[in-house]
């Protein structure tokens, strides 16, 4: 998957930009707060129909304006593709592929596979279990359409059961209806997550070992109520307790991953550099997995990834992302040192852009 051109109007602090990209590496250079991360977020929008920062759509419209538009022109397996996202205040989001609007935004997920690493990823380690479930769901949804639709059905049934609990409903038949639907969909979701993690975890360990030069070991451990058995008996057994709590306490919506450094939780003992190493290894493993599962190489977005890392870990990351394994890369930083090292290692086409208060200019580039 190659993004050849990007057009932006009124997105965050970017009033207007029309940029052409290298099929290999594209670097954005600026001080913090100038808008380089916003450029990556615009690219992310075109893959996932939403912002990486999870802001409501209206908050991504440039201050003082009524709309934003992001358009991307891609090359995908020899075909030219155009993706369009347009948002006006107080109106429905318009998302189109080749000028045809999607009936459901979920139908688009996976068409333009993408992996992004950013400073906010720290919430994967420090945040609640919801952050880690979203990571799993995002990866699987990009290559398995059935998974996403099953997850949507489970969540709708969960919402209905929770509504009954909040209303203190005593009609057992109503609970039975939604619990049976939760049970059937939960089994499918759990099986998909388990299969994914069995393949994913060894790849993650390998990337962590390479970046850390095998100075420490890291691991992921999947935790799910369904590892104790089918969900339906658990829901029935806990119905009275859930009525007191006012929510459903058992199910795949409570799944989690223990992120470990040696025998201890990463969030408890990991240094800033170790946490950063862990997160980058997760994202590179995500890229590797999607490349193997899909029919096109994902786009890789790396936002300010070198902060908090020692020189040796930076060297290992530069070596990894400079390999032929990775396709088109977009990377931001506040100085050129590491960007120049990556360009030197790759030795192929590149573009370097400067970003200043939302204005983007090309500094230099190398073409065939």
Coordinates of C-alpha atoms in Angstrom, one line a residue:
X1 CA 0.0 0.0 0.0
X2 CA 1.5 3.3 -1.1
X3 CA 0.1 6.8 -0.3
X4 CA 1.3 8.8 -3.3
X5 CA -0.4 12.1 -2.6
X6 CA -2.3 13.7 0.3
X7 CA -4.6 16.8 0.2
X8 CA -5.6 18.5 3.5
X9 CA -8.0 21.5 4.1
X10 CA -8.7 22.8 7.6
X11 CA -7.5 19.7 9.5
X12 CA -6.4 20.7 13.1
X13 CA -3.8 23.4 12.6
X14 CA -3.2 22.7 8.9
X15 CA -5.1 25.3 6.7
X16 CA -4.1 23.7 3.4
X17 CA -1.5 21.2 2.2
X18 CA -1.1 19.2 -1.0
X19 CA 1.8 16.8 -0.6
X20 CA 3.5 14.2 -2.8
X21 CA 5.3 11.3 -1.1
X22 CA 8.1 8.9 -1.7
X23 CA 7.1 5.2 -1.9
X24 CA 9.9 4.5 0.7
X25 CA 10.4 7.0 3.5
X26 CA 8.9 10.4 4.3
X27 CA 10.2 12.5 7.2
X28 CA 8.5 15.5 8.9
X29 CA 10.9 17.7 10.8
X30 CA 9.8 20.5 13.3
X31 CA 9.7 21.6 16.8
X32 CA 7.0 20.3 19.1
X33 CA 3.5 21.7 18.6
X34 CA 4.0 22.8 15.0
X35 CA 1.7 20.2 13.4
X36 CA 3.9 17.3 12.3
X37 CA 1.8 14.8 14.3
X38 CA -1.3 16.2 12.8
X39 CA -0.1 15.1 9.3
X40 CA 0.3 11.5 10.5
X41 CA -3.2 11.8 12.1
X42 CA -4.7 12.8 8.8
X43 CA -3.2 9.7 7.1
X44 CA -4.5 7.6 10.0
X45 CA -8.0 9.1 9.4
X46 CA -8.1 7.7 5.9
X47 CA -7.4 4.2 7.2
X48 CA -9.7 4.1 10.2
X49 CA -12.3 6.9 9.6
X50 CA -11.3 8.6 12.9
X51 CA -8.5 10.3 14.6
X52 CA -5.7 8.4 16.4
X53 CA -6.1 10.9 19.3
X54 CA -9.8 9.8 19.6
X55 CA -11.0 13.4 19.5
X56 CA -14.6 13.9 18.4
X57 CA -14.7 14.6 14.7
X58 CA -15.7 18.3 15.2
X59 CA -12.7 19.0 17.3
X60 CA -10.4 18.1 14.4
X61 CA -11.8 21.0 12.3
X62 CA -9.4 24.0 12.3
X63 CA -10.3 26.7 14.7
X64 CA -12.7 29.2 13.1
X65 CA -13.6 27.0 10.2
X66 CA -16.8 24.9 9.6
X67 CA -15.3 21.8 7.9
X68 CA -12.3 19.8 7.1
X69 CA -11.4 17.6 4.1
X70 CA -8.7 14.9 3.9
X71 CA -8.1 13.1 0.6
X72 CA -5.5 10.5 -0.2
X73 CA -4.4 9.0 -3.5
X74 CA -3.0 5.5 -3.2
X75 CA -1.5 2.7 -5.2
X76 CA -2.8 -0.6 -4.0
X77 CA -1.6 -3.8 -5.8
X78 CA -1.3 -2.0 -9.1
X79 CA -4.6 -0.1 -8.8
X80 CA -5.1 3.6 -8.1
X81 CA -7.5 4.3 -5.2
X82 CA -8.9 7.6 -3.9
X83 CA -10.1 7.9 -0.3
X84 CA -12.0 11.0 0.9
X85 CA -13.1 12.1 4.4
X86 CA -15.1 15.3 4.8
X87 CA -16.7 16.6 8.0
X88 CA -18.9 19.6 8.5
X89 CA -20.0 20.8 11.9
X90 CA -23.3 19.4 13.0
X91 CA -23.5 17.1 9.9
X92 CA -22.8 13.5 9.2
X93 CA -19.3 12.4 8.3
X94 CA -18.8 11.7 4.6
X95 CA -16.3 8.9 3.8
X96 CA -15.8 7.7 0.2
X97 CA -13.7 5.4 -1.8
X98 CA -13.3 6.3 -5.4
X99 CA -16.1 8.9 -5.0
X100 CA -18.6 6.2 -3.7
X101 CA -19.7 6.7 -0.1
X102 CA -19.7 3.7 2.3
X103 CA -22.9 2.4 3.7
X104 CA -21.1 1.5 6.9
X105 CA -17.7 2.8 7.9
X106 CA -16.8 -0.6 9.3
X107 CA -16.8 -1.9 5.7
X108 CA -13.7 0.3 5.1
X109 CA -11.5 -1.0 8.0
X110 CA -8.7 -3.1 6.6
X111 CA -8.7 -1.7 3.1
X112 CA -5.8 0.6 3.8
X113 CA -3.8 -1.3 6.5
X114 CA -1.8 1.0 8.7
X115 CA 0.3 0.8 11.9
X116 CA 1.0 3.9 14.0
X117 CA 3.3 4.3 16.9
X118 CA 3.0 7.5 18.9
X119 CA 3.7 8.9 22.4
X120 CA 0.1 8.4 23.5
X121 CA 0.6 4.6 23.1
X122 CA 1.9 4.7 26.7
X123 CA -1.7 4.2 27.7
X124 CA -1.4 0.6 26.5
X125 CA 0.8 0.0 29.5
X126 CA -0.4 2.5 32.1
X127 CA -4.1 2.6 31.1
X128 CA -7.0 0.2 31.8
X129 CA -7.8 -3.0 30.1
X130 CA -10.0 -1.3 27.5
X131 CA -6.8 0.2 25.9
X132 CA -5.3 -3.3 25.5
X133 CA -8.5 -4.8 24.1
X134 CA -8.8 -2.0 21.6
X135 CA -5.2 -2.8 20.4
X136 CA -6.1 -6.5 19.9
X137 CA -9.4 -5.6 18.2
X138 CA -7.8 -3.1 15.9
X139 CA -5.2 -5.6 14.6
X140 CA -7.7 -8.5 14.0
X141 CA -10.3 -6.2 12.5
X142 CA -7.9 -5.1 9.7
X143 CA -7.7 -8.6 8.3
X144 CA -10.9 -10.3 9.6
X145 CA -14.2 -8.7 8.6
X146 CA -16.3 -11.3 10.4
X147 CA -14.5 -10.5 13.6
X148 CA -15.5 -6.9 13.6
X149 CA -19.2 -7.6 12.8
X150 CA -19.2 -10.3 15.6
X151 CA -17.7 -7.9 18.1
X152 CA -20.4 -5.3 17.2
X153 CA -23.1 -7.9 17.8
X154 CA -21.6 -8.9 21.1
X155 CA -21.4 -5.2 22.3
X156 CA -25.0 -4.6 21.3
X157 CA -26.2 -7.6 23.3
X158 CA -24.0 -6.5 26.2
X159 CA -25.6 -3.0 26.1
X160 CA -29.1 -4.6 26.3
X161 CA -28.2 -6.8 29.3
X162 CA -26.6 -3.9 31.1
X163 CA -29.8 -1.9 30.4
X164 CA -31.9 -4.7 32.1
X165 CA -29.5 -4.7 35.0
X166 CA -29.8 -0.9 35.5
X167 CA -33.5 -1.1 35.3
X168 CA -33.4 -4.0 37.9
X169 CA -35.5 -6.1 35.6
X170 CA -36.7 -9.4 37.0
X171 CA -37.8 -11.0 33.7
X172 CA -35.5 -14.0 33.3
X173 CA -36.6 -14.7 29.7
X174 CA -35.3 -11.2 28.7
X175 CA -31.9 -12.0 30.2
X176 CA -31.9 -15.4 28.5
X177 CA -32.3 -13.8 25.1
X178 CA -29.3 -11.5 25.4
X179 CA -27.1 -13.8 27.3
X180 CA -27.4 -16.5 24.7
X181 CA -26.4 -14.0 22.0
X182 CA -23.5 -12.9 24.1
X183 CA -22.4 -16.5 24.7
X184 CA -22.4 -17.4 21.0
X185 CA -20.5 -14.3 19.9
X186 CA -18.1 -14.3 22.8
X187 CA -16.9 -17.8 21.9
X188 CA -16.0 -16.6 18.4
X189 CA -14.3 -13.5 19.6
X190 CA -12.3 -15.4 22.3
X191 CA -11.1 -18.0 19.8
X192 CA -10.0 -15.2 17.4
X193 CA -8.2 -13.3 20.0
X194 CA -6.5 -16.5 21.3
X195 CA -5.4 -17.6 17.8
X196 CA -4.1 -14.1 17.1
X197 CA -2.1 -13.8 20.3
X198 CA -0.6 -17.3 19.9
X199 CA 0.9 -16.1 16.6
X200 CA 1.6 -12.5 17.6
X201 CA 3.4 -13.0 21.0
X202 CA 6.5 -14.9 19.6
X203 CA 6.9 -12.1 17.0
X204 CA 6.6 -9.4 19.7
X205 CA 9.2 -11.2 21.8
X206 CA 11.6 -11.3 18.8
X207 CA 11.3 -7.6 18.2
X208 CA 11.8 -6.7 21.8
X209 CA 14.9 -8.9 22.0
X210 CA 16.3 -7.2 19.0
X211 CA 15.7 -3.7 20.2
X212 CA 17.0 -4.4 23.7
X213 CA 19.9 -6.5 22.4
X214 CA 18.6 -9.3 24.6
X215 CA 19.4 -7.5 27.8
X216 CA 16.0 -8.3 29.3
X217 CA 12.9 -10.5 28.4
X218 CA 9.4 -9.2 27.8
X219 CA 6.1 -11.1 27.5
X220 CA 2.4 -10.8 26.9
X221 CA -0.2 -13.0 28.8
X222 CA -3.8 -13.2 27.6
X223 CA -6.4 -13.2 30.3
X224 CA -10.1 -14.0 29.7
X225 CA -13.0 -15.3 31.6
X226 CA -13.7 -17.7 28.7
X227 CA -10.5 -19.5 29.6
X228 CA -12.5 -20.8 32.6
X229 CA -15.3 -22.2 30.3
X230 CA -18.3 -21.1 28.3
X231 CA -19.7 -17.7 29.0
X232 CA -23.4 -18.6 29.4
X233 CA -23.1 -20.5 32.7
X234 CA -21.0 -17.6 34.1
X235 CA -23.6 -15.0 33.1
X236 CA -26.4 -17.0 34.8
X237 CA -24.4 -17.7 37.9
X238 CA -23.4 -14.0 38.3
X239 CA -26.8 -12.5 37.4
X240 CA -27.8 -11.7 41.0
X241 CA -24.4 -10.1 41.7
X242 CA -24.6 -8.1 38.4
X243 CA -28.0 -6.8 39.5
X244 CA -26.3 -5.4 42.6
X245 CA -23.4 -4.0 40.6
X246 CA -25.5 -2.6 37.8
X247 CA -23.3 -4.0 35.0
X248 CA -22.1 -7.2 33.5
X249 CA -19.0 -8.5 35.3
X250 CA -18.1 -11.5 33.2
X251 CA -17.4 -11.7 29.5
X252 CA -14.9 -10.9 26.7
X253 CA -15.4 -7.2 27.3
X254 CA -13.3 -7.8 30.5
X255 CA -10.4 -9.5 28.6
X256 CA -6.9 -8.1 29.3
X257 CA -3.3 -8.7 28.5
X258 CA -0.6 -8.7 31.2
X259 CA 2.4 -6.8 29.9
X260 CA 5.4 -8.3 31.6
X261 CA 9.1 -7.5 32.0
X262 CA 10.6 -10.6 33.3
X263 CA 8.3 -11.9 36.1
X264 CA 6.9 -8.5 36.9
X265 CA 4.3 -6.1 35.3
X266 CA 5.9 -3.6 33.0
X267 CA 3.9 -0.7 34.4
X268 CA 5.3 -1.4 37.9
X269 CA 9.0 -1.8 37.2
X270 CA 9.7 -0.7 33.6
X271 CA 11.9 2.4 33.0
X272 CA 10.8 5.0 30.4
X273 CA 13.2 3.4 27.9
X274 CA 11.9 -0.1 28.6
X275 CA 8.3 1.0 28.3
X276 CA 9.1 2.7 25.0
X277 CA 10.9 -0.4 23.8
X278 CA 7.9 -2.5 24.7
X279 CA 5.5 -0.3 22.8
X280 CA 7.6 -0.1 19.7
X281 CA 8.1 -3.9 19.7
X282 CA 4.3 -4.2 19.9
X283 CA 3.8 -2.0 16.9
X284 CA 6.5 -3.6 14.8
X285 CA 5.0 -7.0 15.6
X286 CA 1.6 -5.6 14.6
X287 CA 3.1 -4.5 11.3
X288 CA 4.7 -7.9 10.7
X289 CA 1.4 -9.7 11.5
X290 CA -0.7 -7.6 9.2
X291 CA 1.8 -7.9 6.4
X292 CA 1.7 -11.7 6.7
X293 CA -2.1 -11.9 6.9
X294 CA -3.1 -9.3 4.3
X295 CA -2.7 -8.9 0.5
X296 CA -0.8 -5.6 0.7
X297 CA 1.9 -4.2 3.0
X298 CA 0.7 -1.8 5.6
X299 CA 1.8 1.9 5.9
X300 CA 4.0 2.5 8.9
X301 CA 3.6 5.8 10.9
X302 CA 6.3 6.5 13.5
X303 CA 5.6 9.7 15.6
X304 CA 8.5 10.9 17.8
X305 CA 9.6 7.3 18.6
X306 CA 13.2 8.0 19.7
X307 CA 12.5 10.1 22.8
X308 CA 13.4 8.3 26.1
X309 CA 15.6 5.7 24.4
X310 CA 19.3 5.2 24.8
X311 CA 21.6 5.3 21.8
X312 CA 21.9 1.5 21.5
X313 CA 18.1 1.0 21.3
X314 CA 17.8 3.8 18.8
X315 CA 20.5 2.1 16.7
X316 CA 18.6 -1.2 16.7
X317 CA 15.3 0.5 15.8
X318 CA 16.9 2.4 12.9
X319 CA 18.4 -0.9 11.7
X320 CA 15.0 -2.7 11.9
X321 CA 12.9 -0.1 10.1
X322 CA 15.6 0.4 7.5
X323 CA 15.2 -3.2 6.3
X324 CA 13.5 -4.2 3.1
X325 CA 10.7 -5.8 5.2
X326 CA 9.0 -2.5 5.8
X327 CA 7.2 -0.7 3.0
X328 CA 6.3 3.0 3.0
X329 CA 7.2 4.8 6.2
X330 CA 6.2 8.2 7.6
X331 CA 8.3 9.4 10.5
X332 CA 8.5 12.6 12.6
X333 CA 11.2 14.0 14.8
X334 CA 12.5 17.3 16.2
X335 CA 16.0 17.0 14.7
X336 CA 17.5 15.4 11.7
X337 CA 20.1 13.1 13.4
X338 CA 18.1 9.9 13.5
X339 CA 16.1 10.7 10.3
X340 CA 19.4 11.0 8.4
X341 CA 20.6 7.7 9.8
X342 CA 17.5 5.9 8.5
X343 CA 17.8 7.6 5.1
X344 CA 21.5 6.5 5.0
X345 CA 20.7 2.9 5.9
X346 CA 17.8 2.7 3.4
X347 CA 19.7 4.4 0.6
X348 CA 16.6 4.7 -1.6
X349 CA 13.9 7.3 -2.4
X350 CA 13.0 9.8 0.4
X351 CA 11.4 13.1 1.1
X352 CA 12.1 15.4 4.0
X353 CA 9.5 18.0 4.9
X354 CA 9.6 20.9 7.4
X355 CA 6.5 21.8 9.4
X356 CA 6.0 25.3 10.9
X357 CA 2.7 26.3 12.5
X358 CA 0.7 24.0 10.1
X359 CA 2.6 25.0 7.0
X360 CA 4.4 22.1 5.2
X361 CA 7.3 22.6 2.8
X362 CA 9.6 20.0 1.2
X363 CA 13.2 20.5 2.2
X364 CA 14.8 17.9 0.1
X365 CA 14.2 14.6 -1.6
X366 CA 15.7 11.8 -3.7
X367 CA 13.9 10.3 -6.7
X368 CA 14.8 7.4 -8.9

